[in-house]
Short mmCIF file of C-alpha atoms in Angstrom, two decimals:
data_model
loop_
_atom_site.label_atom_id
_atom_site.label_comp_id
_atom_site.label_asym_id
_atom_site.label_seq_id
_atom_site.Cartn_x
_atom_site.Cartn_y
_atom_site.Cartn_z
CA UNK A 273 196.13 115.89 65.83
CA UNK A 274 193.76 116.66 68.56
CA UNK A 275 190.87 115.26 66.44
CA UNK A 276 192.77 112.09 65.71
CA UNK A 277 193.39 111.54 69.43
CA UNK A 278 189.62 111.72 70.21
CA UNK A 279 188.43 109.15 67.52
CA UNK A 280 189.86 106.00 69.19
CA UNK A 281 188.17 106.98 72.48
CA UNK A 282 184.73 107.18 70.78
CA UNK A 283 185.19 103.72 69.28
CA UNK A 284 185.98 102.36 72.77
CA UNK A 285 182.88 103.88 74.23
CA UNK A 286 180.75 102.38 71.49
CA UNK A 287 182.43 99.02 71.92
CA UNK A 288 181.90 99.07 75.67
CA UNK A 289 178.23 100.02 75.23
CA UNK A 290 177.68 97.16 72.81
CA UNK A 291 179.24 94.70 75.16
CA UNK A 292 177.02 95.98 77.98
CA UNK A 293 173.88 95.48 75.98
CA UNK A 294 174.95 91.99 75.06
CA UNK A 295 175.60 91.21 78.71
CA UNK A 296 172.16 92.47 79.70
CA UNK A 297 170.57 90.40 76.94
CA UNK A 298 172.39 87.30 78.10
CA UNK A 299 171.34 87.93 81.67
CA UNK A 300 167.73 88.30 80.64
CA UNK A 301 167.84 85.04 78.68
CA UNK A 302 169.43 83.29 81.63
CA UNK A 303 166.76 84.51 84.01
CA UNK A 304 163.97 83.52 81.58
CA UNK A 305 165.38 80.09 81.01
CA UNK A 306 165.74 79.45 84.69
CA UNK A 307 161.92 79.92 85.33
CA UNK A 308 159.53 76.99 84.69
CA UNK A 309 157.18 77.42 81.69
CA UNK A 310 153.55 78.22 82.50
CA UNK A 311 151.30 75.32 81.13
CA UNK A 312 147.43 75.66 80.84
CA UNK A 313 145.63 73.25 83.14
CA UNK A 314 143.61 70.41 81.40
CA UNK A 315 139.80 70.62 81.96
CA UNK A 316 138.46 68.32 84.61
CA UNK A 317 136.52 65.28 83.28
CA UNK A 318 132.68 65.77 83.42
CA UNK A 319 130.87 64.33 86.35
CA UNK A 320 128.83 61.31 85.08
CA UNK A 321 125.02 61.80 85.23
CA UNK A 322 123.41 59.12 87.36
CA UNK A 323 120.83 56.96 85.47
CA UNK A 324 117.19 57.86 86.11
CA UNK A 325 115.47 55.74 88.68
CA UNK A 326 113.47 52.84 87.21
CA UNK A 327 109.84 53.63 86.42
CA UNK A 328 107.47 52.27 89.01
CA UNK A 329 105.85 49.00 88.00
CA UNK A 330 102.34 49.55 86.61
CA UNK A 331 99.61 48.52 88.96
CA UNK A 332 98.23 45.07 88.25
CA UNK A 333 95.12 45.14 86.06
CA UNK A 334 91.87 45.18 87.94
CA UNK A 335 90.20 41.82 88.15
CA UNK A 336 86.46 41.65 87.78
CA UNK A 337 84.02 38.90 88.56
CA UNK A 338 81.34 38.68 85.89
CA UNK A 339 77.83 37.25 85.94
CA UNK A 340 75.78 36.99 82.73
CA UNK A 341 72.06 36.23 82.57
CA UNK A 342 69.17 36.68 80.12
CA UNK A 343 65.70 37.95 80.83
CA UNK A 344 63.22 35.13 81.07
CA UNK A 345 59.70 35.14 79.75
CA UNK A 346 57.56 37.82 81.37
CA UNK A 347 60.54 38.96 83.50
CA UNK A 348 61.18 42.66 84.05
CA UNK A 349 64.48 44.39 84.67
CA UNK A 350 63.37 45.30 88.18
CA UNK A 351 62.63 41.64 88.93
CA UNK A 352 65.91 40.20 87.73
CA UNK A 353 68.34 42.72 89.29
CA UNK A 354 67.78 41.64 92.92
CA UNK A 355 68.40 38.04 91.84
CA UNK A 356 71.87 39.17 90.74
CA UNK A 357 72.65 40.24 94.34
CA UNK A 358 72.20 43.95 93.64
CA UNK A 359 71.05 45.92 96.64
CA UNK A 360 67.80 47.83 96.47
CA UNK A 361 69.74 51.08 96.12
CA UNK A 362 71.89 49.66 93.29
CA UNK A 363 68.84 48.30 91.45
CA UNK A 364 67.08 51.65 91.67
CA UNK A 365 70.23 53.48 90.55
CA UNK A 366 70.71 51.23 87.52
CA UNK A 367 67.09 51.54 86.38
CA UNK A 368 67.19 55.32 86.94
CA UNK A 369 70.46 55.76 85.02
CA UNK A 370 69.17 53.68 82.10
CA UNK A 371 65.80 55.43 81.92
CA UNK A 372 66.86 58.25 79.58
CA UNK A 373 68.60 55.81 77.21
CA UNK A 374 66.61 52.63 77.53
CA UNK A 375 63.32 52.70 79.43
CA UNK A 376 62.76 49.50 81.40
CA UNK A 377 59.40 48.95 79.67
CA UNK A 378 61.29 48.17 76.43
CA UNK A 379 62.97 45.13 77.95
CA UNK A 380 62.07 41.86 76.27
CA UNK A 381 62.67 38.15 76.66
CA UNK A 382 66.23 37.14 75.80
CA UNK A 383 67.87 40.48 76.59
CA UNK A 384 71.31 39.99 78.12
CA UNK A 385 72.62 41.50 81.38
CA UNK A 386 76.31 41.45 82.33
CA UNK A 387 77.08 42.34 85.94
CA UNK A 388 80.70 43.15 86.88
CA UNK A 389 82.18 43.48 90.37
CA UNK A 390 85.79 44.00 91.38
CA UNK A 391 87.33 40.82 92.69
CA UNK A 392 86.63 40.43 96.37
CA UNK A 393 84.01 43.20 96.48
CA UNK A 394 80.26 42.86 96.69
CA UNK A 395 79.32 46.28 95.31
CA UNK A 396 78.38 46.67 91.67
CA UNK A 397 81.04 48.29 89.46
CA UNK A 398 79.47 48.09 86.02
CA UNK A 399 76.36 46.67 84.36
CA UNK A 400 75.93 46.11 80.61
CA UNK A 401 72.45 45.72 79.11
CA UNK A 402 72.48 44.19 75.62
CA UNK A 403 69.38 43.88 73.46
CA UNK A 404 71.20 43.30 70.21
CA UNK A 405 74.46 43.94 68.42
CA UNK A 406 73.55 47.58 67.87
CA UNK A 407 71.77 48.10 71.20
CA UNK A 408 74.15 47.93 74.13
CA UNK A 409 74.02 50.19 77.18
CA UNK A 410 76.66 50.46 79.92
CA UNK A 411 75.96 51.70 83.47
CA UNK A 412 79.12 52.59 85.44
CA UNK A 413 79.67 53.71 89.03
CA UNK A 414 81.67 56.96 89.19
CA UNK A 415 84.39 57.65 91.77
CA UNK A 416 81.99 59.81 93.79
CA UNK A 417 79.48 56.94 93.98
CA UNK A 418 77.02 58.34 91.42
CA UNK A 419 76.02 56.41 88.31
CA UNK A 420 76.49 57.13 84.60
CA UNK A 421 74.77 55.40 81.67
CA UNK A 422 75.72 55.57 78.00
CA UNK A 423 74.99 53.71 74.82
CA UNK A 424 78.03 51.95 73.40
CA UNK A 425 78.90 53.47 70.00
CA UNK A 426 78.52 50.99 67.15
CA UNK A 427 79.82 51.37 63.60
CA UNK A 428 77.04 50.56 61.14
CA UNK A 429 77.61 49.85 57.45
CA UNK A 430 75.17 48.91 54.71
CA UNK A 431 75.67 47.10 51.41
CA UNK A 432 73.77 45.13 48.78
CA UNK A 433 74.88 41.49 48.65
CA UNK A 434 74.25 38.67 46.19
CA UNK A 435 73.35 35.42 47.95
CA UNK A 436 72.94 32.14 46.11
CA UNK A 437 72.05 28.81 47.71
CA UNK A 438 71.17 25.33 46.53
CA UNK A 439 68.30 23.71 48.38
CA UNK A 440 69.19 20.56 50.29
CA UNK A 441 66.34 19.39 52.50
CA UNK A 442 64.66 22.77 53.04
CA UNK A 443 65.51 26.34 52.14
CA UNK A 444 65.74 27.30 55.82
CA UNK A 445 68.18 24.50 56.67
CA UNK A 446 70.19 25.11 53.49
CA UNK A 447 70.77 28.76 54.44
CA UNK A 448 71.68 27.77 57.99
CA UNK A 449 74.52 25.66 56.60
CA UNK A 450 76.03 28.74 54.92
CA UNK A 451 77.30 31.99 56.40
CA UNK A 452 73.83 33.52 55.99
CA UNK A 453 71.18 33.92 58.66
CA UNK A 454 68.33 31.50 57.87
CA UNK A 455 65.87 34.34 58.54
CA UNK A 456 66.60 35.21 54.90
CA UNK A 457 64.44 32.20 53.98
CA UNK A 458 61.49 33.82 55.77
CA UNK A 459 62.03 37.09 53.90
CA UNK A 460 62.25 35.23 50.60
CA UNK A 461 59.06 33.32 51.31
CA UNK A 462 57.28 36.64 51.87
CA UNK A 463 58.34 37.89 48.43
CA UNK A 464 57.54 34.62 46.65
CA UNK A 465 54.38 33.90 48.65
CA UNK A 466 52.13 34.48 45.60
CA UNK A 467 54.08 32.12 43.32
CA UNK A 468 55.86 29.43 45.36
CA UNK A 469 54.28 27.14 47.93
CA UNK A 470 57.20 26.36 50.21
CA UNK A 471 55.36 23.30 51.56
CA UNK A 472 54.61 21.67 48.21
CA UNK A 473 56.90 23.10 45.56
CA UNK A 474 60.41 22.93 47.07
CA UNK A 475 62.66 20.10 45.90
CA UNK A 476 66.29 19.15 46.55
CA UNK A 477 68.48 20.72 43.89
CA UNK A 478 66.35 23.86 43.52
CA UNK A 479 68.38 27.09 43.57
CA UNK A 480 67.58 30.55 44.91
CA UNK A 481 69.54 33.74 44.22
CA UNK A 482 68.81 36.96 46.08
CA UNK A 483 70.04 40.56 45.99
CA UNK A 484 69.44 41.80 49.51
CA UNK A 485 70.37 44.82 51.62
CA UNK A 486 72.58 43.98 54.60
CA UNK A 487 73.43 46.12 57.62
CA UNK A 488 76.54 45.29 59.64
CA UNK A 489 77.34 46.34 63.21
CA UNK A 490 81.06 46.37 63.99
CA UNK A 491 81.64 44.11 60.98
CA UNK A 492 79.02 41.51 61.92
CA UNK A 493 75.66 41.04 60.24
CA UNK A 494 73.00 42.91 62.17
CA UNK A 495 69.95 42.54 59.95
CA UNK A 496 68.69 42.18 56.41
CA UNK A 497 66.85 45.00 54.67
CA UNK A 498 64.75 44.86 51.54
CA UNK A 499 65.11 42.09 48.96
CA UNK A 500 65.81 44.05 45.77
CA UNK A 501 65.69 41.09 43.38
CA UNK A 502 65.11 37.36 43.66
CA UNK A 503 65.17 34.34 41.39
CA UNK A 504 63.94 30.86 42.27
CA UNK A 505 64.60 27.95 39.91
CA UNK A 506 62.80 24.79 40.92
CA UNK A 507 61.89 21.45 39.44
CA UNK A 508 58.23 22.01 40.43
CA UNK A 509 57.96 25.76 40.86
CA UNK A 510 59.74 26.58 37.60
CA UNK A 511 61.65 29.84 37.17
CA UNK A 512 60.40 32.88 39.10
CA UNK A 513 62.15 36.24 38.89
CA UNK A 514 60.97 39.32 40.75
CA UNK A 515 62.32 42.85 41.21
CA UNK A 516 61.42 45.43 43.82
CA UNK A 517 60.52 48.70 42.10
CA UNK A 518 59.19 52.00 43.42
CA UNK A 519 56.77 53.65 41.00
CA UNK A 520 56.73 57.42 40.40
CA UNK A 521 53.74 57.64 42.76
CA UNK A 522 55.93 56.31 45.59
CA UNK A 523 54.36 52.83 45.80
CA UNK A 524 56.87 49.97 46.03
CA UNK A 525 56.03 46.44 44.95
CA UNK A 526 57.48 43.41 43.16
CA UNK A 527 57.25 42.80 39.42
CA UNK A 528 58.69 40.30 36.95
CA UNK A 529 60.97 41.19 34.03
CA UNK A 530 58.00 42.26 31.89
CA UNK A 531 56.45 44.49 34.55
CA UNK A 532 53.73 42.05 35.62
CA UNK A 533 52.82 42.33 39.30
CA UNK A 534 53.87 39.55 41.67
CA UNK A 535 50.95 40.26 43.97
CA UNK A 536 47.77 38.24 43.63
CA UNK A 537 44.51 38.30 45.53
CA UNK A 538 45.46 35.10 47.41
CA UNK A 539 48.71 33.72 48.79
CA UNK A 540 49.76 30.18 47.94
CA UNK A 541 49.60 29.11 51.60
CA UNK A 542 48.45 30.46 55.00
CA UNK A 543 51.77 29.72 56.77
CA UNK A 544 55.33 30.75 56.03
CA UNK A 545 56.87 27.38 56.89
CA UNK A 546 55.26 24.02 57.58
CA UNK A 547 54.72 20.71 55.82
CA UNK A 548 51.57 19.34 54.22
CA UNK A 549 50.29 16.35 56.18
CA UNK A 550 47.04 15.78 54.29
CA UNK A 551 45.76 17.09 51.00
CA UNK A 552 42.31 17.73 49.54
CA UNK A 553 40.13 14.65 48.84
CA UNK A 554 38.96 11.41 50.47
CA UNK A 555 40.89 9.89 53.37
CA UNK A 556 40.44 7.73 56.47
CA UNK A 557 39.69 10.14 59.30
CA UNK A 558 42.23 9.49 62.11
CA UNK A 559 39.66 10.04 64.90
CA UNK A 560 36.33 9.04 63.37
CA UNK A 561 37.77 5.82 61.94
CA UNK A 562 36.03 5.83 58.57
CA UNK A 563 36.68 7.25 55.13
CA UNK A 564 35.47 10.79 54.68
CA UNK A 565 36.03 13.66 52.32
CA UNK A 566 38.83 15.95 53.46
CA UNK A 567 37.72 19.37 52.28
CA UNK A 568 40.96 21.24 52.69
CA UNK A 569 44.69 21.00 53.28
CA UNK A 570 46.39 20.18 56.58
CA UNK A 571 49.70 21.84 57.47
CA UNK A 572 51.78 20.39 60.30
CA UNK A 573 53.42 23.08 62.43
CA UNK A 574 54.27 23.69 66.10
CA UNK A 575 51.65 25.16 68.42
CA UNK A 576 51.84 28.93 68.35
CA UNK A 577 53.04 29.24 64.73
CA UNK A 578 51.44 32.43 63.29
CA UNK A 579 48.67 31.95 60.73
CA UNK A 580 48.11 34.74 58.22
CA UNK A 581 45.17 35.73 56.04
CA UNK A 582 45.72 34.59 52.46
CA UNK A 583 43.90 37.65 51.15
CA UNK A 584 42.10 40.86 52.06
CA UNK A 585 38.71 40.27 53.64
CA UNK A 586 36.31 40.63 56.56
CA UNK A 587 36.13 38.33 59.59
CA UNK A 588 32.92 36.31 59.33
CA UNK A 589 33.53 34.01 62.32
CA UNK A 590 36.16 33.82 65.10
CA UNK A 591 36.07 31.43 68.07
CA UNK A 592 34.88 27.93 68.85
CA UNK A 593 33.47 26.05 65.88
CA UNK A 594 32.60 22.45 66.84
CA UNK A 595 34.94 19.79 65.42
CA UNK A 596 36.95 22.58 63.80
CA UNK A 597 37.93 23.73 67.28
CA UNK A 598 38.94 27.36 67.56
CA UNK A 599 38.71 28.76 64.03
CA UNK A 600 38.51 31.89 61.87
CA UNK A 601 36.44 32.32 58.72
CA UNK A 602 37.18 35.19 56.32
CA UNK A 603 34.88 36.50 53.59
CA UNK A 604 36.66 37.72 50.45
CA UNK A 605 35.61 39.23 47.15
CA UNK A 606 34.12 37.19 44.30
CA UNK A 607 32.16 34.91 46.64
CA UNK A 608 35.27 33.30 48.19
CA UNK A 609 35.70 32.34 51.85
CA UNK A 610 38.67 30.85 53.68
CA UNK A 611 38.52 28.73 56.85
CA UNK A 612 41.33 28.20 59.38
CA UNK A 613 40.72 25.42 61.95
CA UNK A 614 42.23 23.89 65.13
CA UNK A 615 43.83 27.15 66.24
CA UNK A 616 45.24 27.70 69.71
CA UNK A 617 43.98 31.29 69.71
CA UNK A 618 42.72 34.10 67.48
CA UNK A 619 43.95 37.65 66.92
CA UNK A 620 40.82 39.08 65.21
CA UNK A 621 37.14 39.52 65.94
CA UNK A 622 33.94 39.29 63.89
CA UNK A 623 33.37 42.22 61.55
CA UNK A 624 36.98 43.37 61.48
CA UNK A 625 38.66 44.10 58.15
CA UNK A 626 41.90 42.17 57.61
CA UNK A 627 44.61 42.54 55.01
CA UNK A 628 46.66 39.96 53.17
CA UNK A 629 49.50 38.55 55.34
CA UNK A 630 47.90 39.87 58.55
CA UNK A 631 48.24 37.40 61.43
CA UNK A 632 44.77 36.17 62.40
CA UNK A 633 45.61 33.35 64.83
CA UNK A 634 48.09 30.67 65.83
CA UNK A 635 48.42 26.95 65.10
CA UNK A 636 46.92 24.68 67.77
CA UNK A 637 45.26 21.30 68.23
CA UNK A 638 41.72 22.16 69.29
CA UNK A 639 38.56 20.31 68.21
CA UNK A 640 38.83 16.97 66.41
CA UNK A 641 42.59 16.97 66.08
CA UNK A 642 45.28 14.37 66.67
CA UNK A 643 48.15 16.86 66.95
CA UNK A 644 49.26 20.42 66.25
CA UNK A 645 48.31 21.43 62.72
CA UNK A 646 46.28 23.90 60.67
CA UNK A 647 43.33 22.79 58.60
CA UNK A 648 42.90 25.29 55.75
CA UNK A 649 39.89 25.30 53.43
CA UNK A 650 38.55 27.48 50.61
CA UNK A 651 34.88 27.84 49.69
CA UNK A 652 33.33 29.41 46.60
CA UNK A 653 29.61 30.08 46.75
CA UNK A 654 29.42 27.88 49.88
CA UNK A 655 31.05 24.82 48.20
CA UNK A 656 34.52 23.55 49.08
CA UNK A 657 37.17 23.70 46.38
CA UNK A 658 40.76 22.46 46.23
CA UNK A 659 43.02 25.30 47.48
CA UNK A 660 45.88 24.09 45.29
CA UNK A 661 43.78 24.54 42.15
CA UNK A 662 42.56 28.04 42.94
CA UNK A 663 43.48 30.45 40.16
CA UNK A 664 43.60 34.10 41.17
CA UNK A 665 44.60 36.89 38.76
CA UNK A 666 47.52 39.16 39.43
CA UNK A 667 47.26 42.81 40.41
CA UNK A 668 47.71 45.56 37.82
CA UNK A 669 51.08 45.58 35.95
CA UNK A 670 53.43 48.55 35.58
CA UNK A 671 51.68 51.33 33.70
CA UNK A 672 52.60 51.61 30.02
CA UNK A 673 53.97 55.13 30.42
CA UNK A 674 56.23 53.91 33.27
CA UNK A 675 57.63 50.83 31.52
CA UNK A 676 60.73 52.51 30.09
CA UNK A 677 61.74 53.81 33.50
CA UNK A 678 61.01 50.44 35.08
CA UNK A 679 63.23 48.58 32.62
CA UNK A 680 66.05 51.04 33.07
CA UNK A 681 65.85 50.82 36.86
CA UNK A 682 65.93 47.02 37.03
CA UNK A 683 68.63 46.57 34.36
CA UNK A 684 71.61 46.61 36.80
CA UNK A 685 69.68 44.37 39.19
CA UNK A 686 68.99 41.88 36.42
CA UNK A 687 72.67 41.84 35.40
CA UNK A 688 73.88 41.30 38.95
CA UNK A 689 71.25 38.63 39.58
CA UNK A 690 72.69 36.80 36.55
CA UNK A 691 76.16 37.02 38.10
CA UNK A 692 77.53 39.59 35.66
CA UNK A 693 80.15 42.07 36.80
CA UNK A 694 78.36 45.29 37.68
CA UNK A 695 79.91 48.32 39.34
CA UNK A 696 78.40 48.39 42.81
CA UNK A 697 78.70 51.19 45.35
CA UNK A 698 81.08 50.93 48.25
CA UNK A 699 79.59 49.96 51.61
CA UNK A 700 77.87 52.96 53.15
CA UNK A 701 78.72 53.96 56.71
CA UNK A 702 75.54 54.69 58.61
CA UNK A 703 75.19 57.07 61.55
CA UNK A 704 74.83 55.35 64.94
CA UNK A 705 71.07 55.69 64.92
CA UNK A 706 68.66 53.76 67.04
CA UNK A 707 67.92 50.29 65.73
CA UNK A 708 64.28 49.89 64.71
CA UNK A 709 61.98 48.92 67.52
CA UNK A 710 60.86 45.30 67.39
CA UNK A 711 57.41 44.72 65.96
CA UNK A 712 54.78 44.38 68.63
CA UNK A 713 53.38 40.84 68.72
CA UNK A 714 49.78 40.27 67.84
CA UNK A 715 47.55 39.48 70.78
CA UNK A 716 46.41 35.89 70.52
CA UNK A 717 43.31 35.11 72.54
CA UNK A 718 42.88 31.49 73.55
#
């Protein structure tokens, strides 16, 4: 009974404890609900980066005032610089800076000078000396006032080109009307000098085809090299074909398709370019006024035109020669002599040995002459003969034991001359070497 009385009391204690826990839980919930919820703060927006300041405007380009002149005849660099308003110190500095690259003694007529000064200033800023497309030198003033000279680099390329032209008027003028330099006509006349008389044989409608080496400077034609092959088809001259070939012994010359030499003992004419004004035979003399035998051929050409020896020989006479004026007489083999009259000056002296194509004098109008021309005569055994009818044998042909090599070497040239498709090498880039020095002129004594 005592145990039964204690059981209801334990249930009450448990019930009261449960209610207490519930009350505490409710109180805790109430306190939690009454507090505001903690919320994470949003990140602040980034501060915008200011744009970079605008770049400063580039300085205006420097303006230069330019003066361009060319060296006149017999002018030196030292003479022309003061005339370009260079001070004595500037002139000396320019010549000194150029000396190691281009000595002043190499200056020649026609060379170009370009003087540059900053706008509004009188002092020299830069000077360019130009002797050709591949020869240009620049002298510049440094910031410290000293001077620097350098050769302008030039890209050189070489190729073999096929050039074909129809003659209209003259070969020289016909080439000038194309993209070619008419100096090619002079080179062609040198090669064909033994077979074609460019004063008698050229006719309108003739055609010339050439394979020639070309050198370009910065993409523009600088100069021609060797003519490797040439063909001339003319109404009077006929068909002439020549090829340049170097023999195993190192000697280079021109030969036809069969290996016959182009070279003869005499050239067809003593001038590269001129026109025949009077042939061999009787005529009315323009000064003497009566008919007389004209024992030679007259070539009209400007005073100063070079006259060359038609063949190897020895100078027999040089100087004044009566009605012949200033003249040269050459003695050749086989009893032949050649006479060149009315010269303005001579470049040889008695007893000197001369070679074919050597310049011996210059066209003039001395003696019994009505105007500038060359009187050319040929004598055999002391008697005059017609130069146009002179027959001279050719030099030795290609040796028999070299013929096979010769034919193989000229085969691609022959095909390309005929206009056939032939694989040709790409243009060759050349190192920026010095251009060849100009040939020194012959001294002509008046």
